[in-house]
PDB file of C-alpha atoms in Angstrom:
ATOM      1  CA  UNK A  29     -19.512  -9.935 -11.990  1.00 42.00           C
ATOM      2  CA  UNK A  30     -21.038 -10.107 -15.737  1.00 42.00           C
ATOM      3  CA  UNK A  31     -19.288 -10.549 -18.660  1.00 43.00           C
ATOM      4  CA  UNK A  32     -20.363  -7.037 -19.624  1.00 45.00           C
ATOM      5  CA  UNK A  33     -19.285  -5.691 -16.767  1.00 42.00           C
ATOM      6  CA  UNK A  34     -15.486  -7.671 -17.577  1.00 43.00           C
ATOM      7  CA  UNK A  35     -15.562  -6.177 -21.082  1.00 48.00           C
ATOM      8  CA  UNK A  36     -15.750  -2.646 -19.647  1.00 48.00           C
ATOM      9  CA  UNK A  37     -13.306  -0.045 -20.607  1.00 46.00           C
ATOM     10  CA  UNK A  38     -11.106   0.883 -17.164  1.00 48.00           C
ATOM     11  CA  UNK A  39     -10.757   4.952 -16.387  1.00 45.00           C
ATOM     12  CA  UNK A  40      -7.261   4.385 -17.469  1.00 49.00           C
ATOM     13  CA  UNK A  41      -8.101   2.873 -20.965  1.00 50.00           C
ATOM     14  CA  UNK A  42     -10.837   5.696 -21.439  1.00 43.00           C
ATOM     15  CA  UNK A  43      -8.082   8.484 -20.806  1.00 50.00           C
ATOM     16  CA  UNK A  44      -5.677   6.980 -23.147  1.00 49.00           C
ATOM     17  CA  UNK A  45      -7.337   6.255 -25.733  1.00 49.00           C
ATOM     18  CA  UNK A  46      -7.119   8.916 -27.354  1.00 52.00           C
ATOM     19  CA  UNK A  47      -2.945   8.666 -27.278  1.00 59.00           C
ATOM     20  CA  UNK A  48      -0.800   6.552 -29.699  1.00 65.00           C
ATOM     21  CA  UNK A  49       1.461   3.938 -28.207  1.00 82.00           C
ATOM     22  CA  UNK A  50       4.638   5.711 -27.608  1.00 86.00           C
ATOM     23  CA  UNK A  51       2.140   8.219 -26.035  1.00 92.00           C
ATOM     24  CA  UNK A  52       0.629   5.780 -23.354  1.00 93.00           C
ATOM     25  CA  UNK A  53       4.248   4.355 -22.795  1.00 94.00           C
ATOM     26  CA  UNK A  54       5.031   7.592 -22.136  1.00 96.00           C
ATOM     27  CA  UNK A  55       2.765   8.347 -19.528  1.00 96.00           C
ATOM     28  CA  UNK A  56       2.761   4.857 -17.441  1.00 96.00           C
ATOM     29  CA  UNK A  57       6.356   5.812 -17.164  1.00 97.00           C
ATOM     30  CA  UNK A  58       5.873   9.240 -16.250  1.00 97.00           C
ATOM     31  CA  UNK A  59       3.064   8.338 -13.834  1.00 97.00           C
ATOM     32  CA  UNK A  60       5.510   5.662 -12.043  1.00 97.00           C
ATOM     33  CA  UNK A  61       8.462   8.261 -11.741  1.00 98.00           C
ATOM     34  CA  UNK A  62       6.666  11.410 -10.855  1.00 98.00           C
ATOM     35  CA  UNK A  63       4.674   9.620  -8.382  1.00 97.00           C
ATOM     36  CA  UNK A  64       7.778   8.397  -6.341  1.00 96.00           C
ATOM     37  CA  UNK A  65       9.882  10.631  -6.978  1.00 97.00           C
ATOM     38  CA  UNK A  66       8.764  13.751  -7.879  1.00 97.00           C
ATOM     39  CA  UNK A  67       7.884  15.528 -11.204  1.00 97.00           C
ATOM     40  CA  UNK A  68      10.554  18.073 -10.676  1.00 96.00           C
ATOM     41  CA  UNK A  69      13.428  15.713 -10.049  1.00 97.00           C
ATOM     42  CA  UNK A  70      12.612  13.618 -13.446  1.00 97.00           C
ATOM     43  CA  UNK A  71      13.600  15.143 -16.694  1.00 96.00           C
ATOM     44  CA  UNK A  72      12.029  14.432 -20.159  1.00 96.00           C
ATOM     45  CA  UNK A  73      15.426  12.447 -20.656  1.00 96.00           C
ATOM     46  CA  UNK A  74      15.369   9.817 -17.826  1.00 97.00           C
ATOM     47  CA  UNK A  75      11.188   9.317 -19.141  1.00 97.00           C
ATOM     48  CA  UNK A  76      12.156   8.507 -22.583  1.00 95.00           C
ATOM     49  CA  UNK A  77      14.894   6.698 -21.739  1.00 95.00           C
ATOM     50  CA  UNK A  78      12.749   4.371 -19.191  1.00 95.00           C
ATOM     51  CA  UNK A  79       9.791   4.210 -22.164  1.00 95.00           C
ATOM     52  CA  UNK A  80      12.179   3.067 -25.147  1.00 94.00           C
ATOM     53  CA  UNK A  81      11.319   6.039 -27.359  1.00 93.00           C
ATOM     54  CA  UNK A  82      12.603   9.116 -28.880  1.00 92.00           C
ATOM     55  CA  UNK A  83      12.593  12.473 -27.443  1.00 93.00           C
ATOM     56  CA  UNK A  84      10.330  13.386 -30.521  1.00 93.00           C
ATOM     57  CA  UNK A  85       7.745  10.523 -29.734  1.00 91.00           C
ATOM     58  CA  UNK A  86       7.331  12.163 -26.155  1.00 94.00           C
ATOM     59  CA  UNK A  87       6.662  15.921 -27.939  1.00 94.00           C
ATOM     60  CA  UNK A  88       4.166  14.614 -30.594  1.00 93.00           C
ATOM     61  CA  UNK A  89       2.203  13.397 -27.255  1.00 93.00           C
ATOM     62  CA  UNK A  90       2.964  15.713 -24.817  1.00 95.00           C
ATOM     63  CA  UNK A  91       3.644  19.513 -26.095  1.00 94.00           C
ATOM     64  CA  UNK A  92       5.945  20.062 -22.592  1.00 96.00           C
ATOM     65  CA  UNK A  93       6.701  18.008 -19.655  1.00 96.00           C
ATOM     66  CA  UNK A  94       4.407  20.552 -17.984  1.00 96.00           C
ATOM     67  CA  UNK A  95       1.721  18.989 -20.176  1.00 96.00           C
ATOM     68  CA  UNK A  96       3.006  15.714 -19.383  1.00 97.00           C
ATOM     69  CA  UNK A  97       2.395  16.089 -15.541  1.00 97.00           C
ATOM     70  CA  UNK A  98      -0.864  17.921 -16.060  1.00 97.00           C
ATOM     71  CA  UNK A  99      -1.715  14.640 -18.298  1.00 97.00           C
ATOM     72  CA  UNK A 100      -0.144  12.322 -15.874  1.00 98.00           C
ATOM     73  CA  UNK A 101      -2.472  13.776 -12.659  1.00 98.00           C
ATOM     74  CA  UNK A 102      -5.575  14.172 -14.959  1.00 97.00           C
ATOM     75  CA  UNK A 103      -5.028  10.360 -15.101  1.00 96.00           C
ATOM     76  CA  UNK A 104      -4.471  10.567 -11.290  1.00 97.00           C
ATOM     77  CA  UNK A 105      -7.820  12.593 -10.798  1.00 98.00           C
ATOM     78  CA  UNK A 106     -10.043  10.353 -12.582  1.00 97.00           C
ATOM     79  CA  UNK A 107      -8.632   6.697 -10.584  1.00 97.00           C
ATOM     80  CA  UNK A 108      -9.151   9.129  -7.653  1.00 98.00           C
ATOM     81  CA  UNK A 109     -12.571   9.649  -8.249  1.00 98.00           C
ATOM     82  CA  UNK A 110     -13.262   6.368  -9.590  1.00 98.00           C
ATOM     83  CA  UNK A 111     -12.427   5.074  -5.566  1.00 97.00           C
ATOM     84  CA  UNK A 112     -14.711   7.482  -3.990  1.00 98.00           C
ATOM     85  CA  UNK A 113     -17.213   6.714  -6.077  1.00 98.00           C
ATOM     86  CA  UNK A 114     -17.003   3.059  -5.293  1.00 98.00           C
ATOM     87  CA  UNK A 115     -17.299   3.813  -1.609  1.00 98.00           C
ATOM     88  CA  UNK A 116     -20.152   6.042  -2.219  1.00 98.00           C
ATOM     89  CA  UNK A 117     -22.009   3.313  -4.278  1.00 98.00           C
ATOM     90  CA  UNK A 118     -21.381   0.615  -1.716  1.00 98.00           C
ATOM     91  CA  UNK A 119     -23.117   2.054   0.812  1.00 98.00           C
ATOM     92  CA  UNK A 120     -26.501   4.341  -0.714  1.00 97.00           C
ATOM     93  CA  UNK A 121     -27.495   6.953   1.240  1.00 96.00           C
ATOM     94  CA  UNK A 122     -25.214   7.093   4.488  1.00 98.00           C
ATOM     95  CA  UNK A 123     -22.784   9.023   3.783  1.00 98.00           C
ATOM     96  CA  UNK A 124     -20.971   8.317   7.012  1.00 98.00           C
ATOM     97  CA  UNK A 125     -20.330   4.842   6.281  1.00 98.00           C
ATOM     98  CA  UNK A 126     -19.242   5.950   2.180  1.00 98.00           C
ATOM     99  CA  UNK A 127     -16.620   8.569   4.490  1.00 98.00           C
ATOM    100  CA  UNK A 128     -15.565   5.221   6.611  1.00 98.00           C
ATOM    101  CA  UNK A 129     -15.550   3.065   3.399  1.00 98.00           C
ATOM    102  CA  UNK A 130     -13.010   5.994   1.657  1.00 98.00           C
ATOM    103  CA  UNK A 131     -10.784   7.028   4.383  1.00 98.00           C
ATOM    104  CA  UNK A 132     -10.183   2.891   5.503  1.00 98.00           C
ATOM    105  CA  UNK A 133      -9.102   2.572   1.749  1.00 97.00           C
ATOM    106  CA  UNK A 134      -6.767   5.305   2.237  1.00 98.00           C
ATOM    107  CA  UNK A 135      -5.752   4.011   5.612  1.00 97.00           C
ATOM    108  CA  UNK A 136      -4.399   0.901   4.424  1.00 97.00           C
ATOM    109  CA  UNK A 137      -2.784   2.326   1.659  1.00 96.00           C
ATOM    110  CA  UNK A 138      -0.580   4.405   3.999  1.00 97.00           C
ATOM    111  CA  UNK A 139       0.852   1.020   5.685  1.00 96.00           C
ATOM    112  CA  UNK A 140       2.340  -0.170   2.083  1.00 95.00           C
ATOM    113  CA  UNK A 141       6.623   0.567   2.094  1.00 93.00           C
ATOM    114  CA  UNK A 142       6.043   2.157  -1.140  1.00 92.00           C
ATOM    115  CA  UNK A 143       3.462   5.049  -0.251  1.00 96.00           C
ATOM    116  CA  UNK A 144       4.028   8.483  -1.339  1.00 97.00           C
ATOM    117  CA  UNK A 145       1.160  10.146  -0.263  1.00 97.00           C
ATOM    118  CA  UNK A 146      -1.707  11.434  -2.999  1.00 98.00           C
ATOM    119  CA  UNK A 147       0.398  12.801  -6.473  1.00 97.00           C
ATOM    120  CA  UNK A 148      -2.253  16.073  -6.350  1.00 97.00           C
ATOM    121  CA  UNK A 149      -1.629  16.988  -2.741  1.00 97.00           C
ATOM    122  CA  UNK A 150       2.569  16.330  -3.882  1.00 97.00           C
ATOM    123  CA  UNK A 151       2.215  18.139  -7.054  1.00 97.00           C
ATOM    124  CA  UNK A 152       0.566  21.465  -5.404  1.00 96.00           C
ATOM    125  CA  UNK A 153       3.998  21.545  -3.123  1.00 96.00           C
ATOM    126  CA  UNK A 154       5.983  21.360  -5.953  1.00 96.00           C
ATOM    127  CA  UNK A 155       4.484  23.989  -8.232  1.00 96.00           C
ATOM    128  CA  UNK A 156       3.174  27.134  -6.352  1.00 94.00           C
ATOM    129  CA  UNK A 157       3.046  29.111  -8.901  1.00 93.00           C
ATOM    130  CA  UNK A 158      -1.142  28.993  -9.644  1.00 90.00           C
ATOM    131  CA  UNK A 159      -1.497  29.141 -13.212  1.00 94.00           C
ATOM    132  CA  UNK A 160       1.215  26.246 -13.823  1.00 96.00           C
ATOM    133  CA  UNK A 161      -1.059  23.147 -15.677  1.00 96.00           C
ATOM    134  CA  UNK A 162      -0.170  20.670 -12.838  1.00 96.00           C
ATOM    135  CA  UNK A 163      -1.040  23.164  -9.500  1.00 97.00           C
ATOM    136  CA  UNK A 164      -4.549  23.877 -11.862  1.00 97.00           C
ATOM    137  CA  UNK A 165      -5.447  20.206 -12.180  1.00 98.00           C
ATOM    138  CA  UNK A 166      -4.807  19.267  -8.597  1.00 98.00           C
ATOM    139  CA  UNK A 167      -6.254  22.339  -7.441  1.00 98.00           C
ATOM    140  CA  UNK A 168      -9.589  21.234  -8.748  1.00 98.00           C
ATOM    141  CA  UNK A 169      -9.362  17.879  -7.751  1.00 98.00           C
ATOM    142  CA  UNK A 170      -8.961  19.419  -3.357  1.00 98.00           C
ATOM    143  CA  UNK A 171     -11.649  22.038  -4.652  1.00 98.00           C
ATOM    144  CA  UNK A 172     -14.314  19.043  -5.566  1.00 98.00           C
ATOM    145  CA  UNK A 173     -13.337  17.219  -2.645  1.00 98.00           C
ATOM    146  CA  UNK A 174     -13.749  19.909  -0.252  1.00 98.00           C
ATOM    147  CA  UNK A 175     -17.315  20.528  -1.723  1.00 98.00           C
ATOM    148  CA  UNK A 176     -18.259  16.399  -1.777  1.00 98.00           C
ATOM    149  CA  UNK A 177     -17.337  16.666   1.878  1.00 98.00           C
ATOM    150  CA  UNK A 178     -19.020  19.488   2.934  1.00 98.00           C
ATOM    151  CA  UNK A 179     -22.151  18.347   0.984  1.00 98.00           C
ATOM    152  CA  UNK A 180     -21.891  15.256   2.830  1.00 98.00           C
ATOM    153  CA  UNK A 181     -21.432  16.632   6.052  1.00 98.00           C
ATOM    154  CA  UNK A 182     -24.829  18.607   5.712  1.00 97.00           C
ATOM    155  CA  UNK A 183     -26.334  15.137   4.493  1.00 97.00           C
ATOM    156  CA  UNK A 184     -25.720  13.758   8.067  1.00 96.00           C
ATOM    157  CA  UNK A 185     -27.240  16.993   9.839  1.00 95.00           C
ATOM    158  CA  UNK A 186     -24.058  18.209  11.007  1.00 95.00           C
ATOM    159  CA  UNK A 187     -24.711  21.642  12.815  1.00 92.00           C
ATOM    160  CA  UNK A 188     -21.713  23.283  11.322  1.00 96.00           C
ATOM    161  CA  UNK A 189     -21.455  21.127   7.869  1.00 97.00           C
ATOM    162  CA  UNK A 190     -18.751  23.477   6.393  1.00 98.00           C
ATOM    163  CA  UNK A 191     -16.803  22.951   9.431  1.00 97.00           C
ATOM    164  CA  UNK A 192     -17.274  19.395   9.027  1.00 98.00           C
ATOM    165  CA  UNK A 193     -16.577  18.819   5.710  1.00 98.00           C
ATOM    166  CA  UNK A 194     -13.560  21.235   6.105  1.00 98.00           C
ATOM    167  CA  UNK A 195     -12.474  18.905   9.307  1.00 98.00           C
ATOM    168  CA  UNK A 196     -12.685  15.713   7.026  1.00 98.00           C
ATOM    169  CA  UNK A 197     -10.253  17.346   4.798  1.00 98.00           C
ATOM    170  CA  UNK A 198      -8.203  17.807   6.921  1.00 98.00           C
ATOM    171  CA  UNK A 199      -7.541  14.767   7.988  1.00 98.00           C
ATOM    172  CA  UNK A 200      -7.151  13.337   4.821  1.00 98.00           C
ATOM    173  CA  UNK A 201      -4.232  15.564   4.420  1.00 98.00           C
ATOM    174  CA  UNK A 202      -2.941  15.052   7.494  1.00 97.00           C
ATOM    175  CA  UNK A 203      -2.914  11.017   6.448  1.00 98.00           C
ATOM    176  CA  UNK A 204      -1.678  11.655   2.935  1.00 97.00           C
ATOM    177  CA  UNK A 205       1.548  13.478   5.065  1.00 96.00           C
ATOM    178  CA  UNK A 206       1.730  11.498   8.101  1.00 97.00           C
ATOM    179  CA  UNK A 207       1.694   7.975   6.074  1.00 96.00           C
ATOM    180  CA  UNK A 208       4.650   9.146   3.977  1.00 95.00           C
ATOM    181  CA  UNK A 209       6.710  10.183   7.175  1.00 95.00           C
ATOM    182  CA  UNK A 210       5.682   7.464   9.608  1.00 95.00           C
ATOM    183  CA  UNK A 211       5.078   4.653   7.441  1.00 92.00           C
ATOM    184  CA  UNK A 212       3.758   1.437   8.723  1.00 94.00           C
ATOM    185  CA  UNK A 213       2.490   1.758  12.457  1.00 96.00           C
ATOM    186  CA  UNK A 214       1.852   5.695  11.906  1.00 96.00           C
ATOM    187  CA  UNK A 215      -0.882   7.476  13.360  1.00 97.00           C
ATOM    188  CA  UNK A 216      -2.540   7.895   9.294  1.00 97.00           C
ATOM    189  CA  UNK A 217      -3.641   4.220   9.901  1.00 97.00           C
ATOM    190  CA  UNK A 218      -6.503   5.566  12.369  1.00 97.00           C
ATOM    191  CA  UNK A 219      -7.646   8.187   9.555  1.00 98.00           C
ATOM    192  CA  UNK A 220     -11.486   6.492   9.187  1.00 98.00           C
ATOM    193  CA  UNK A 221     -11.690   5.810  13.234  1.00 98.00           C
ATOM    194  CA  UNK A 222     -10.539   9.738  13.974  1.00 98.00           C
ATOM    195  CA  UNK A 223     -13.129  10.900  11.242  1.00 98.00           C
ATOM    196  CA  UNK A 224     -15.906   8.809  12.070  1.00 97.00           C
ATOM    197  CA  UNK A 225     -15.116  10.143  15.829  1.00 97.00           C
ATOM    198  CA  UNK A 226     -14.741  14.570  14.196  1.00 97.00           C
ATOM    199  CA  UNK A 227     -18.338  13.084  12.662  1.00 97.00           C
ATOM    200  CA  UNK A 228     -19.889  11.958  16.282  1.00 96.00           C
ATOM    201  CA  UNK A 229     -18.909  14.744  17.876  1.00 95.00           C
ATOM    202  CA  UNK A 230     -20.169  17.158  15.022  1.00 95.00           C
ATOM    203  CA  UNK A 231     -23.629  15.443  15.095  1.00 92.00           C
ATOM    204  CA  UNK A 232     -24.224  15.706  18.914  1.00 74.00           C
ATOM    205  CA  UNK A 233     -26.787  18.586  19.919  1.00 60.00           C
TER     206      UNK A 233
END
């Protein structure tokens, strides 16, 4: 790796930037709680409490802890993308082996005792209501996904690519669920093998 390349900004340095200190405390605080526990079940007084600030430093950052979550997944969204991506780029134009490269990723990260699944996918359970900030964030996060998939799918020459892509999805949600309930051993270990399998069998004429 170049030096350049070590002297980078990371996603997570980009999106917090913009934040003063109490601000990023904050968030890594929030991220870590909401993630394993839930965003419902952590109040604004068990964050600030964990941080080492004042109430007041968390609402010159954050105008609700509504905001705070939607902050706290836009974070989320943009490590998410920055993994596909560096599946996609490893392997330039097949997009079945970027699928394999992103769903083995995901694979082993279901085997680790302290999985919880994908924060968007846990976040639209917790807020149904569609207009709250959280539900819109991860909302377009599955909407993206679903369309990278299906514009993958017709990539390959996939008869049905909608179907395909759809199918995909699938079964990344099923793993996100699955790894969380199952844990090491489960059946979201086989995510990439079962999709590179939906992908044979969508391909054959």
């Amino acid at each position: 790796m170049s030096s350049d390349k070590k002297n980078e900004p990371s996603i997570k340095d980009l999106h917090t930037s913009a934040l003063p200190r109490a601000g990023e405390k904050i968030l890594d605080v929030a991220r870590d709680l909401f993630y394993r526990q839930g965003i419902r079940a952590i109040g604004v007084d068990e964050i600030v409490k964990r941080a080492g600030v004042t109430k007041p430093s968390l609402y010159r950052s954050f105008p609700s802890k509504d905001e705070l979550a939607a902050s706290y997944l836009r974070q989320y969204d943009l490590e998410f993308w920055d993994r596909f991506d560096e599946a996609v780029n490893a392997h330039p134009g097949n997009p079945r082996a970027q699928i394999a490269a992103f769903l083995t990723r995901i694979g082993k990260r279901t085997q680790k005792p302290d999985y919880r699944g994908c924060g968007m996918t846990n976040a639209a359970v917790e807020y149904p209501e569609h207009g709250h900030p959280a539900r819109l964030v991860s909302e377009a996060n599955k909407q993206e996904f679903r369309r990278r998939l299906r514009a993958m799918a017709a990539s390959m020459g996939a008869e049905d690519s909608d179907m395909l892509g759809d199918g995909l999805l699938l079964l990344v949600e099923g793993a996100y669920i699955s790894g969380q309930l199952f844990g090491l051993g489960g059946p979201a270990q086989s995510v990439a093998r079962n999709a590179d399998l939906l992908i044979e069998a969508s391909l054959k004429k």
